[in-house]
mmCIF file with all atom_site columns, C-alpha atoms in Angstrom:
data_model
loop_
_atom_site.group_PDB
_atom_site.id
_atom_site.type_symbol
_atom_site.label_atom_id
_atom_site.label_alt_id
_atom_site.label_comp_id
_atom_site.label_asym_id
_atom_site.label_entity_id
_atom_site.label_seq_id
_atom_site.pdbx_PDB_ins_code
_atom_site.Cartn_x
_atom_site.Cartn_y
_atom_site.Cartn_z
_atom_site.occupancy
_atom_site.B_iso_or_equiv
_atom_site.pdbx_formal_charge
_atom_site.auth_seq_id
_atom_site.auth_comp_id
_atom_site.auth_asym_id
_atom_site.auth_atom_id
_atom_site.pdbx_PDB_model_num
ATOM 1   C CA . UNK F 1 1   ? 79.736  145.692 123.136 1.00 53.00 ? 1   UNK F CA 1
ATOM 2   C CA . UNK F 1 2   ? 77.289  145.372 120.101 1.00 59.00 ? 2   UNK F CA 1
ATOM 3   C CA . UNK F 1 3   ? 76.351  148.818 121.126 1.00 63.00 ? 3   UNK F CA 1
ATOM 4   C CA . UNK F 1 4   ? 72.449  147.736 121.752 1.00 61.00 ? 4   UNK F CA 1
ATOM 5   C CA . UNK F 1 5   ? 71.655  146.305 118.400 1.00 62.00 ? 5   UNK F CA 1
ATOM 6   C CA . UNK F 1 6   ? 72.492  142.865 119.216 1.00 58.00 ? 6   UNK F CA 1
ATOM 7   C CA . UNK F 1 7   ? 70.350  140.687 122.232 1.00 53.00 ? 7   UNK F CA 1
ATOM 8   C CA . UNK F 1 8   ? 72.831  137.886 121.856 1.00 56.00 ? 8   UNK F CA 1
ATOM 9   C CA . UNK F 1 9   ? 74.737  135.816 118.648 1.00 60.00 ? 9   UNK F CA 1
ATOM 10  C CA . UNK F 1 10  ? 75.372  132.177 118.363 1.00 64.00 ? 10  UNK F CA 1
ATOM 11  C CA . UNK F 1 11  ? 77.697  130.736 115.197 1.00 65.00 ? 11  UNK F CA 1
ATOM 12  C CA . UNK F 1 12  ? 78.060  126.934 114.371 1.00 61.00 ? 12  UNK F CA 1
ATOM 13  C CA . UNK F 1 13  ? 81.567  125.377 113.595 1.00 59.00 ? 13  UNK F CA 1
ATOM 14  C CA . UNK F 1 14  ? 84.280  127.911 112.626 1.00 61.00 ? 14  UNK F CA 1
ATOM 15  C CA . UNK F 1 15  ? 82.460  130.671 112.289 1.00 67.00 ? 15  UNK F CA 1
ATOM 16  C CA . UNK F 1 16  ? 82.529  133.879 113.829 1.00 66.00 ? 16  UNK F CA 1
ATOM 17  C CA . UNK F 1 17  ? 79.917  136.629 113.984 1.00 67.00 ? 17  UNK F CA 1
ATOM 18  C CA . UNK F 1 18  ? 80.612  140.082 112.087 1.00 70.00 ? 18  UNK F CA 1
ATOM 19  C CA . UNK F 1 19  ? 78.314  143.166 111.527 1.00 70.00 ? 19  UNK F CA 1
ATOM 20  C CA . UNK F 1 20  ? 75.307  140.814 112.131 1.00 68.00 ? 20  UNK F CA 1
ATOM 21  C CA . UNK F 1 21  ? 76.530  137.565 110.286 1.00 70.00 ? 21  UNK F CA 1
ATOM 22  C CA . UNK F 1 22  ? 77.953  134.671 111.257 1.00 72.00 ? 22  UNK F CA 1
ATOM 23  C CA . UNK F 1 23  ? 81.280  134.522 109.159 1.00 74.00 ? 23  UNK F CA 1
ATOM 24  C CA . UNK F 1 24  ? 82.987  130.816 108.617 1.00 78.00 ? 24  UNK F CA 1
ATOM 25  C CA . UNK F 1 25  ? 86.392  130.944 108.201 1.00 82.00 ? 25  UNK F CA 1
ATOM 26  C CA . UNK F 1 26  ? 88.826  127.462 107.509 1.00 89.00 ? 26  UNK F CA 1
ATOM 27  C CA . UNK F 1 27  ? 91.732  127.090 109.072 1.00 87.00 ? 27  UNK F CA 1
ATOM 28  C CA . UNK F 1 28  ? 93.557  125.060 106.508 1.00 94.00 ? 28  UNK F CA 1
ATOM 29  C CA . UNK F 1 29  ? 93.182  125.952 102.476 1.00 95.00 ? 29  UNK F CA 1
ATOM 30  C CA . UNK F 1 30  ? 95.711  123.948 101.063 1.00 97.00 ? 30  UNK F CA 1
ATOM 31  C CA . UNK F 1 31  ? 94.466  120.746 98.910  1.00 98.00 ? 31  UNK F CA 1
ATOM 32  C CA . UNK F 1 32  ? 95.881  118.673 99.970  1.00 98.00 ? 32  UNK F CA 1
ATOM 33  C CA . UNK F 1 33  ? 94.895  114.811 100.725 1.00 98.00 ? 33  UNK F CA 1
ATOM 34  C CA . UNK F 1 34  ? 92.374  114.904 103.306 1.00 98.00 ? 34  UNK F CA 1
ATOM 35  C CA . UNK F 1 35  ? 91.268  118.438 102.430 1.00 98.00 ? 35  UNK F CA 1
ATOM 36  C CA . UNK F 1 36  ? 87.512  118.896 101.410 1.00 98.00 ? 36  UNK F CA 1
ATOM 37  C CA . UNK F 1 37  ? 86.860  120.520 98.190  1.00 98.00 ? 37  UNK F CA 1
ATOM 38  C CA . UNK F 1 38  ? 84.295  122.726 97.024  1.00 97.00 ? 38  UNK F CA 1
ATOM 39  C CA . UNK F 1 39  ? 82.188  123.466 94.035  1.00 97.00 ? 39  UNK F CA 1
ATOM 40  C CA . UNK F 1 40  ? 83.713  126.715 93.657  1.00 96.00 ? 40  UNK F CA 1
ATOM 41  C CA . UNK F 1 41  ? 86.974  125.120 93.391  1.00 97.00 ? 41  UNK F CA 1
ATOM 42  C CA . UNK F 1 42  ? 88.742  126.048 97.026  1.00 96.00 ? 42  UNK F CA 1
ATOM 43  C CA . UNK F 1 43  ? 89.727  123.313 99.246  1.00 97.00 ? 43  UNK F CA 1
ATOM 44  C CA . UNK F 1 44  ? 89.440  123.604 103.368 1.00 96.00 ? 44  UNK F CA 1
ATOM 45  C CA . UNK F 1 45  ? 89.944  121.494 105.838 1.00 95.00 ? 45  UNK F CA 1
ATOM 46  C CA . UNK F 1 46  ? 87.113  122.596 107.739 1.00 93.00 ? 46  UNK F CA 1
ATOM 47  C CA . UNK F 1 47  ? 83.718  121.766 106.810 1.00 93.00 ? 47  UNK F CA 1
ATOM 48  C CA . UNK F 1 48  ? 81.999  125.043 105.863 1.00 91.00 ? 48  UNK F CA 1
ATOM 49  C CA . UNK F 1 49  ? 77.846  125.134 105.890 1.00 86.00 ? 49  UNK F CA 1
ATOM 50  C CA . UNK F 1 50  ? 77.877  127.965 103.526 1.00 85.00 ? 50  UNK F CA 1
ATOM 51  C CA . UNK F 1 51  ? 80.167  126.025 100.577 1.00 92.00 ? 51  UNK F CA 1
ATOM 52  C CA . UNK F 1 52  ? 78.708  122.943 98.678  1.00 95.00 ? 52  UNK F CA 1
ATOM 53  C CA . UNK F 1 53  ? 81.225  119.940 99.214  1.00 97.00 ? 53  UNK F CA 1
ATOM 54  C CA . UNK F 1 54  ? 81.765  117.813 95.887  1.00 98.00 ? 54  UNK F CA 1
ATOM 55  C CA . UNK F 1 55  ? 84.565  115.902 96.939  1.00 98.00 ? 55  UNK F CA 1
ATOM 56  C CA . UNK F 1 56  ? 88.035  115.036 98.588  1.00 98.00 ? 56  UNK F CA 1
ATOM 57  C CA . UNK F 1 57  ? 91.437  115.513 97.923  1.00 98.00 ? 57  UNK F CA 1
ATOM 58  C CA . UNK F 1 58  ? 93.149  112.067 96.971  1.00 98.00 ? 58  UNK F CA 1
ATOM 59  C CA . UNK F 1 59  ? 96.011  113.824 95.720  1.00 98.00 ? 59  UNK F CA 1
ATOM 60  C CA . UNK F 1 60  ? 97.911  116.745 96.877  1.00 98.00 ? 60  UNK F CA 1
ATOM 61  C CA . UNK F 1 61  ? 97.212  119.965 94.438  1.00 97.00 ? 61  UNK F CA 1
ATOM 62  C CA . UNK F 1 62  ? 96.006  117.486 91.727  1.00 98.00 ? 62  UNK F CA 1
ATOM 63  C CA . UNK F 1 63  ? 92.949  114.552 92.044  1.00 98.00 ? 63  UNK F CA 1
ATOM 64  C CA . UNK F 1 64  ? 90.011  115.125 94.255  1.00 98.00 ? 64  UNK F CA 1
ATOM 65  C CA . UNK F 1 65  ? 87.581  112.105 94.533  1.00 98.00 ? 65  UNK F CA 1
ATOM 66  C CA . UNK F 1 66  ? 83.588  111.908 94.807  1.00 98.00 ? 66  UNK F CA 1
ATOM 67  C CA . UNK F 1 67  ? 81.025  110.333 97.083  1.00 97.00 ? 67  UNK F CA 1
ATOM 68  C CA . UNK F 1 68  ? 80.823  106.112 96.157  1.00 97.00 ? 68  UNK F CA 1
ATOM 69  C CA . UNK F 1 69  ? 78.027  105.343 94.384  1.00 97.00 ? 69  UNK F CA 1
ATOM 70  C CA . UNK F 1 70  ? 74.836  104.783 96.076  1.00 96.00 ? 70  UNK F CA 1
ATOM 71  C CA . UNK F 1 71  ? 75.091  100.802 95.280  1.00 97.00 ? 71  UNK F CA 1
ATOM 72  C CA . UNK F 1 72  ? 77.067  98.532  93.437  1.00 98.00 ? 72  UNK F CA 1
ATOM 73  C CA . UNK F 1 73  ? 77.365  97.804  89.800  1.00 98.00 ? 73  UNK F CA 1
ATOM 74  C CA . UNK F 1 74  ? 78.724  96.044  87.164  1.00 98.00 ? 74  UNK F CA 1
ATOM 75  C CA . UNK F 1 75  ? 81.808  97.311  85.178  1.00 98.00 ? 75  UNK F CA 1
ATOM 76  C CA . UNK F 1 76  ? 79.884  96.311  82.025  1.00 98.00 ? 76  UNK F CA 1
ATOM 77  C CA . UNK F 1 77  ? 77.030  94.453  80.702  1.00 97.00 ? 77  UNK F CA 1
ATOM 78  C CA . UNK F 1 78  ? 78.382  92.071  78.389  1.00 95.00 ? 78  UNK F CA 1
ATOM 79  C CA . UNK F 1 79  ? 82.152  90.127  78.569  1.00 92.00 ? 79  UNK F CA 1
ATOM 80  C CA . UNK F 1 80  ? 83.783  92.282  76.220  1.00 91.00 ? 80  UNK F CA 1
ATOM 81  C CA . UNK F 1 81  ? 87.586  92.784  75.801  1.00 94.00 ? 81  UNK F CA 1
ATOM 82  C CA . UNK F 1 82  ? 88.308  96.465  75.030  1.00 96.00 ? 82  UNK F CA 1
ATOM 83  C CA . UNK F 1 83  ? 91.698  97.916  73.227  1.00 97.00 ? 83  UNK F CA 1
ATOM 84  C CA . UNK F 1 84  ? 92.854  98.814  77.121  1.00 97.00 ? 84  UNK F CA 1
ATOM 85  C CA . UNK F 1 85  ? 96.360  97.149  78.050  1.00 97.00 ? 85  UNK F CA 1
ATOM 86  C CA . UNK F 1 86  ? 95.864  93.745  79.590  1.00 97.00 ? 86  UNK F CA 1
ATOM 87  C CA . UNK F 1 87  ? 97.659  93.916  83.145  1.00 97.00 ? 87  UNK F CA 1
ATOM 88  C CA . UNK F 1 88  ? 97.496  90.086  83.893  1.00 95.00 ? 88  UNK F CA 1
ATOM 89  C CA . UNK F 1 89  ? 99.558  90.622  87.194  1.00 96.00 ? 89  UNK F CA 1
ATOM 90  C CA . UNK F 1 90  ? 99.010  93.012  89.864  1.00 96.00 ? 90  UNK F CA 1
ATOM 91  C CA . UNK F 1 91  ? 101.879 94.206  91.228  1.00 96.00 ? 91  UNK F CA 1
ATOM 92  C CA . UNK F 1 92  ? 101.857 95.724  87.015  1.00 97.00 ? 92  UNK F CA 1
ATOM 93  C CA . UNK F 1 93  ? 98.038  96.608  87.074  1.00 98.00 ? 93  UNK F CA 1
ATOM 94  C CA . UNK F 1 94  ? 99.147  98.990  90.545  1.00 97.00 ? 94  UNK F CA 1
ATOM 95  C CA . UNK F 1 95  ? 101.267 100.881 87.729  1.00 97.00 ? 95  UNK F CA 1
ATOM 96  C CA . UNK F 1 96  ? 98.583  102.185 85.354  1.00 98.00 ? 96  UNK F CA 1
ATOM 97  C CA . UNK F 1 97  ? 97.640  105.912 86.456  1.00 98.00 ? 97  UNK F CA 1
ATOM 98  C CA . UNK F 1 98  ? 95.965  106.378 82.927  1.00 98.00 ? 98  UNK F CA 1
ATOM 99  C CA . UNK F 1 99  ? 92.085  106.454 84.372  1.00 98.00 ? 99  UNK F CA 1
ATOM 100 C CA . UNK F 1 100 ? 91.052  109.748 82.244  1.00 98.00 ? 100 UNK F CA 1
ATOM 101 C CA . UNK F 1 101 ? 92.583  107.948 78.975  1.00 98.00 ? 101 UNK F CA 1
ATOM 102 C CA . UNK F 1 102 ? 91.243  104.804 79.998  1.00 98.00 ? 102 UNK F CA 1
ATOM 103 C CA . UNK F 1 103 ? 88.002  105.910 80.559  1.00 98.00 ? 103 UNK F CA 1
ATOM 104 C CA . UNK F 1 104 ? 87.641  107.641 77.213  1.00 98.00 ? 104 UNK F CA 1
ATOM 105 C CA . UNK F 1 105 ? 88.933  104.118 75.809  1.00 98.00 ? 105 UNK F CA 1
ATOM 106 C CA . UNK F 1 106 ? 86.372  102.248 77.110  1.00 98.00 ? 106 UNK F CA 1
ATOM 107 C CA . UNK F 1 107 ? 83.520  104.665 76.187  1.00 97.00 ? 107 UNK F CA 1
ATOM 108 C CA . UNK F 1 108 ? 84.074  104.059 72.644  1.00 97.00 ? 108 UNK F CA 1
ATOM 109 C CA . UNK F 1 109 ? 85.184  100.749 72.593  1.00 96.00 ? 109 UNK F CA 1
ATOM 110 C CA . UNK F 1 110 ? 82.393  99.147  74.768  1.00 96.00 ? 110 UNK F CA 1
ATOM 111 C CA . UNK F 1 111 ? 78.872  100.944 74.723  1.00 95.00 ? 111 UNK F CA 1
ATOM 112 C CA . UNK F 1 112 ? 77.686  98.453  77.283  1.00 96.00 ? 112 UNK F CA 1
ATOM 113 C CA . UNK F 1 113 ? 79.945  99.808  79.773  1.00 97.00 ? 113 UNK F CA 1
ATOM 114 C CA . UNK F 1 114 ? 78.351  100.679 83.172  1.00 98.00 ? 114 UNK F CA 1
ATOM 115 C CA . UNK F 1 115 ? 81.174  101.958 85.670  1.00 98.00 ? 115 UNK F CA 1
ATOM 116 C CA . UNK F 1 116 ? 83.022  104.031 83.590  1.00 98.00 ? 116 UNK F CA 1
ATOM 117 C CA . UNK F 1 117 ? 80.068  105.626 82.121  1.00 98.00 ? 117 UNK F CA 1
ATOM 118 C CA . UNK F 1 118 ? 78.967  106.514 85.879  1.00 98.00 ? 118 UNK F CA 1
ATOM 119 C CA . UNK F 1 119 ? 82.198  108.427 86.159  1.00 98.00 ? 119 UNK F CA 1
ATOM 120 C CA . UNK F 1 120 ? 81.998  109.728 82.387  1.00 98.00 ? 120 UNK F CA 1
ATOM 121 C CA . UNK F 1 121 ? 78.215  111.209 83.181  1.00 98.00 ? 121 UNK F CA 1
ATOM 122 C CA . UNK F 1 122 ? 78.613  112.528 87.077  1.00 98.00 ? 122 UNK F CA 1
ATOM 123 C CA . UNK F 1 123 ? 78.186  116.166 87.747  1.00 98.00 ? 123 UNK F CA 1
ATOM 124 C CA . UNK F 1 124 ? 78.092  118.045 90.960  1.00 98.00 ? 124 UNK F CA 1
ATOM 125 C CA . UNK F 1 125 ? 77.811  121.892 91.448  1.00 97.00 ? 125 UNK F CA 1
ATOM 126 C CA . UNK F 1 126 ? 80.456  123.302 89.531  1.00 97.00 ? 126 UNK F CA 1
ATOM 127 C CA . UNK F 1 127 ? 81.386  120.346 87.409  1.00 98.00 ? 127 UNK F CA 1
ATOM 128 C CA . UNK F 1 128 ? 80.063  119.055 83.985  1.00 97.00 ? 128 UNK F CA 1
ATOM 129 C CA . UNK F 1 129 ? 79.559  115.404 82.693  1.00 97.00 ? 129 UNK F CA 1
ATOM 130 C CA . UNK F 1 130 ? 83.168  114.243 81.140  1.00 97.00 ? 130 UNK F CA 1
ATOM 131 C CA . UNK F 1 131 ? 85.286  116.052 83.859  1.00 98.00 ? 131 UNK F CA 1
ATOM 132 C CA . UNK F 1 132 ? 85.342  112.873 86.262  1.00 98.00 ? 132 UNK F CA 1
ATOM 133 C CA . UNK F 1 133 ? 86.309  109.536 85.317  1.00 98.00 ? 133 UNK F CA 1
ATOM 134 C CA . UNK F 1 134 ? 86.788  105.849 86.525  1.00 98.00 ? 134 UNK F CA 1
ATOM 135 C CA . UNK F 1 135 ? 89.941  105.520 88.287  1.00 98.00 ? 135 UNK F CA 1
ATOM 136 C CA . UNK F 1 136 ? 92.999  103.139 87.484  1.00 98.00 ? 136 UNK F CA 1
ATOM 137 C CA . UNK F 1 137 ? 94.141  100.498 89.754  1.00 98.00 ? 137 UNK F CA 1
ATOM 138 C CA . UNK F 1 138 ? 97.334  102.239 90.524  1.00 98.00 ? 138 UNK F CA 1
ATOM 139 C CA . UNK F 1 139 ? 95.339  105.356 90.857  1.00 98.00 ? 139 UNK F CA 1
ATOM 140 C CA . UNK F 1 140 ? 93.156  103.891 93.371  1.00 98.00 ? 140 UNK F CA 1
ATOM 141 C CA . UNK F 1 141 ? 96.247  101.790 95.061  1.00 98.00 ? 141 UNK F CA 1
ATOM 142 C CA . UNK F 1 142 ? 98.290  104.244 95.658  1.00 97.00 ? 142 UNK F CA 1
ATOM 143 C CA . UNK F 1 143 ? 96.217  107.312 96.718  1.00 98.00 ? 143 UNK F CA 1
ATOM 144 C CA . UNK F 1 144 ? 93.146  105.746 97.956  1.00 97.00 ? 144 UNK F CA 1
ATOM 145 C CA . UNK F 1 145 ? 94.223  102.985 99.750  1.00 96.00 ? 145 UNK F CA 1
ATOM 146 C CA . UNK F 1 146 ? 97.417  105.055 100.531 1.00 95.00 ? 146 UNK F CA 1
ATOM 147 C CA . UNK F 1 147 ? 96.100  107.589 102.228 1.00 97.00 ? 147 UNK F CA 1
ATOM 148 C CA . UNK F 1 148 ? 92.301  105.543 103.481 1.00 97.00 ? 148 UNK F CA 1
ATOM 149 C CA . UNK F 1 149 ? 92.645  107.161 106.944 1.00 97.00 ? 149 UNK F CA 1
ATOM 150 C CA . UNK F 1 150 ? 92.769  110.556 105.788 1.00 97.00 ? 150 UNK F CA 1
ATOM 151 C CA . UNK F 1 151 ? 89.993  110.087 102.900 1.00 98.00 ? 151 UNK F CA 1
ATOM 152 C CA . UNK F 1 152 ? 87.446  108.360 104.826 1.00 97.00 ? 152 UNK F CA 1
ATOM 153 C CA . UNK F 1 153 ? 87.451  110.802 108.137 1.00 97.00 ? 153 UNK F CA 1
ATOM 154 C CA . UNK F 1 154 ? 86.879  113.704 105.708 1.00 97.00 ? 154 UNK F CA 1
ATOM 155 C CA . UNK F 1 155 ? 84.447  111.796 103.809 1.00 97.00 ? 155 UNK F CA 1
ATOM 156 C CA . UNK F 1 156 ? 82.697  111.057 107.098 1.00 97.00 ? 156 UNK F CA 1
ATOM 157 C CA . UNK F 1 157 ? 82.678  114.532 108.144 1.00 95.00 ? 157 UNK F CA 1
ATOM 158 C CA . UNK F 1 158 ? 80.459  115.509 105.071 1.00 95.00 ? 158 UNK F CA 1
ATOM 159 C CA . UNK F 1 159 ? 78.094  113.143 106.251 1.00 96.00 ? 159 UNK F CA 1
ATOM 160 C CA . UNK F 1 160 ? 79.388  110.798 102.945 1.00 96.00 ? 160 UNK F CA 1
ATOM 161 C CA . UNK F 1 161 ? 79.659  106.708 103.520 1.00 93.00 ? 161 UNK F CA 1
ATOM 162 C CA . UNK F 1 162 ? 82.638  105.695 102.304 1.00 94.00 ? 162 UNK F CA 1
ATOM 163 C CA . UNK F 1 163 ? 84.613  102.917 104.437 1.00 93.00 ? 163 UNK F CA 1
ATOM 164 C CA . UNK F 1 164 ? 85.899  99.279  103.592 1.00 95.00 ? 164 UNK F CA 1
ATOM 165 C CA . UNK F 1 165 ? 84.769  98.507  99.876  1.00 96.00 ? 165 UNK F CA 1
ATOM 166 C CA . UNK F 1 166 ? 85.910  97.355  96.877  1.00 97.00 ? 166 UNK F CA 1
ATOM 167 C CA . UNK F 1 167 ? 86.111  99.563  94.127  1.00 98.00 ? 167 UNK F CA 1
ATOM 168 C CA . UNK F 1 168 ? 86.089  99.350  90.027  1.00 98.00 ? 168 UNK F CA 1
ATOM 169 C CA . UNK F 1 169 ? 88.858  100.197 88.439  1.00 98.00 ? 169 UNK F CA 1
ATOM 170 C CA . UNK F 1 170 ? 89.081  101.450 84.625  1.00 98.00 ? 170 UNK F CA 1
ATOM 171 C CA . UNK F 1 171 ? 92.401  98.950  84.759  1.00 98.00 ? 171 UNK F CA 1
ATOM 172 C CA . UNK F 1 172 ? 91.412  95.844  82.217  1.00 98.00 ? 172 UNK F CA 1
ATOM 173 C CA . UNK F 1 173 ? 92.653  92.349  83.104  1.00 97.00 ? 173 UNK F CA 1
ATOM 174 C CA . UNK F 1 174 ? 92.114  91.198  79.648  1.00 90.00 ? 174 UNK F CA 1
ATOM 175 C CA . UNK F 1 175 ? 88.961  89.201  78.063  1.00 87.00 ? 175 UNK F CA 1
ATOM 176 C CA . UNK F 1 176 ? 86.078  89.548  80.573  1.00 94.00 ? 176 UNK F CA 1
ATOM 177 C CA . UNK F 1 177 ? 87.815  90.752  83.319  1.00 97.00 ? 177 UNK F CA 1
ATOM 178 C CA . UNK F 1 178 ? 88.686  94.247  85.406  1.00 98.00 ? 178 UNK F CA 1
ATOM 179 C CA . UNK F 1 179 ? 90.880  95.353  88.230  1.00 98.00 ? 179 UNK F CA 1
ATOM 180 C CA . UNK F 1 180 ? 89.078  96.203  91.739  1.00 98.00 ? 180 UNK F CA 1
ATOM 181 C CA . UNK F 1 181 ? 90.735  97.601  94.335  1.00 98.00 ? 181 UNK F CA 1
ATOM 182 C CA . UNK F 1 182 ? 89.984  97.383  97.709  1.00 96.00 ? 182 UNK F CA 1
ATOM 183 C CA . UNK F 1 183 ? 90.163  100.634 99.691  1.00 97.00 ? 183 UNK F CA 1
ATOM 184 C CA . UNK F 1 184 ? 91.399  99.860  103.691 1.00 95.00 ? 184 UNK F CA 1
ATOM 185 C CA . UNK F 1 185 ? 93.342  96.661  102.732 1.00 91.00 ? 185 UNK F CA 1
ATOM 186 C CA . UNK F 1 186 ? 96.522  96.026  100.490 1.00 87.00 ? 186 UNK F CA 1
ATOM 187 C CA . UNK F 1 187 ? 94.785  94.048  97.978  1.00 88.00 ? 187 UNK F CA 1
ATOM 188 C CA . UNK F 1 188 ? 93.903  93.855  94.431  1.00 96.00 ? 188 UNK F CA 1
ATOM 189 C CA . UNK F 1 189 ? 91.345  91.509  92.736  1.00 97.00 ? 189 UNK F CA 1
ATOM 190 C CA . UNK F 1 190 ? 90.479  90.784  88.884  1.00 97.00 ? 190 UNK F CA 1
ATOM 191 C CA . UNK F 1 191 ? 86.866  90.424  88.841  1.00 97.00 ? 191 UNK F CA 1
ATOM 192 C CA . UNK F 1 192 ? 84.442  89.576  86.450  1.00 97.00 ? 192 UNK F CA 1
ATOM 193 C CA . UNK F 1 193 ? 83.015  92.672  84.307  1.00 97.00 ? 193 UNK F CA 1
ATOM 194 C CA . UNK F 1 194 ? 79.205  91.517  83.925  1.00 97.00 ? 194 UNK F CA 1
ATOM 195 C CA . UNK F 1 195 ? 78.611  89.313  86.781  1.00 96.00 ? 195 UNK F CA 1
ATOM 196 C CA . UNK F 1 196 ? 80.516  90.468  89.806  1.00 97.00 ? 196 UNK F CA 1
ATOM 197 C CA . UNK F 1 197 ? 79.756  93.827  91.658  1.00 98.00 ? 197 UNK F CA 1
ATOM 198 C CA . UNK F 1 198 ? 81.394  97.166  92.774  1.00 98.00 ? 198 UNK F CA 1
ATOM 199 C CA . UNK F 1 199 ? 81.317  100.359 94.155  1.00 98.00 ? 199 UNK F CA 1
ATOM 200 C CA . UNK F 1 200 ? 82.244  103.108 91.924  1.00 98.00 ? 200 UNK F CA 1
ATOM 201 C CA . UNK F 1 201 ? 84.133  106.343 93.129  1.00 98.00 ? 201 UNK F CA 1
ATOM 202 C CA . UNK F 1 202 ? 85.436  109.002 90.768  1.00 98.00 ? 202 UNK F CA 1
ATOM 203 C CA . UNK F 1 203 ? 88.090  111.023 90.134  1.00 98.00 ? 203 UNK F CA 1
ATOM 204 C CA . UNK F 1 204 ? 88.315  114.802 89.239  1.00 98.00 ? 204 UNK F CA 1
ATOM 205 C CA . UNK F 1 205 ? 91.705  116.323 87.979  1.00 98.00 ? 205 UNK F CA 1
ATOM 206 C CA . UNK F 1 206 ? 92.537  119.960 89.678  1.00 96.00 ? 206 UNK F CA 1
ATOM 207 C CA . UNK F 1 207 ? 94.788  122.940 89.602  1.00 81.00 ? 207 UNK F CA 1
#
């Protein structure tokens, strides 16, 4: 059938061999939340060998979110108050989506800052520092803990540890104190900037 140029062909995962290559194909493009997405700005469902995963989709057609950080960190250095909103209650701290502005905020208003600048300085393939940035606690509420499931098998399929953590938000309690968010559980905590710890996980905008 390979009309004697081929001895035998063997292709990994979704792909398929073609005129002597082994060509991956994905079943599912669409970005939406559980989709993987790629440095060259496509989104599968599959995982493809030949494509370099940066991230998954959070958000259908809109926020795709990174690898945690390798350990856990402060939000900031000192116990600083910034110009951010104060959400003292968090059923209202689960209704701030502003993490780009936020992030920016906090850049210039606290240069001790240690999560958001994570976020403000990550790059992958394909993205530059400034295009992620430290998610707000309604951000991370609603479509992390939302849609955990989804996020954490794709995550896991990269070969990424994700699973039950608590994450930094860019949401400000007021004086000292930040929003984290806790991804598999319906629960959010105002923690201490400069002496308690989190894992930080980043968002990139889309489409």
């Amino acid at each position: 059938s390979c009309g004697g140029k081929y001895v035998s062909c063997s292709c990994k995962g979704n792909a398929t061999f073609d005129n002597g290559n082994c060509i991956e194909t994905c079943s599912n493009t669409a970005c939406t939340v559980g989709a993987i997405y790629y440095s060259d700005g496509t989104c599968c469902s599959d995982v493809l060998s030949v494509k370099t995963a940066i991230g998954v989709v959070v958000k259908d057609n809109a926020l795709v979110m990174s690898q945690r950080s390798s350990s856990k960190m402060a939000w900031s250095t000192v116990h600083v108050d910034t110009s951010l909103y104060n959400y003292e209650d968090s059923t209202d701290a689960k209704e701030d989506f502003n993490g780009k502005s936020n992030t920016v905020t906090i850049m210039t208003d606290d240069t001790n800052n240690v999560a958001a600048k994570y976020c403000n300085d990550y790059t992958t393939a394909g993205t530059n520092a400034g295009d992620w940035y430290l998610p707000a606690a309604g951000e991370l509420y609603s479509y992390v803990y939302g849609n955990y499931s989804a996020i954490n098998t794709a995550m896991t399929s990269i070969g990424w540890t994700f699973g039950s953590i608590w994450l930094w938000s860019s949401s400000e309690y007021g004086g000292g104190f930040a929003w984290s968010v806790v991804t598999d559980y319906e629960f959010i905590l105002e923690l201490s900037k400069d002496i308690s710890t989190c894992y930080v996980s980043c968002l990139l905008p889309i489409n």
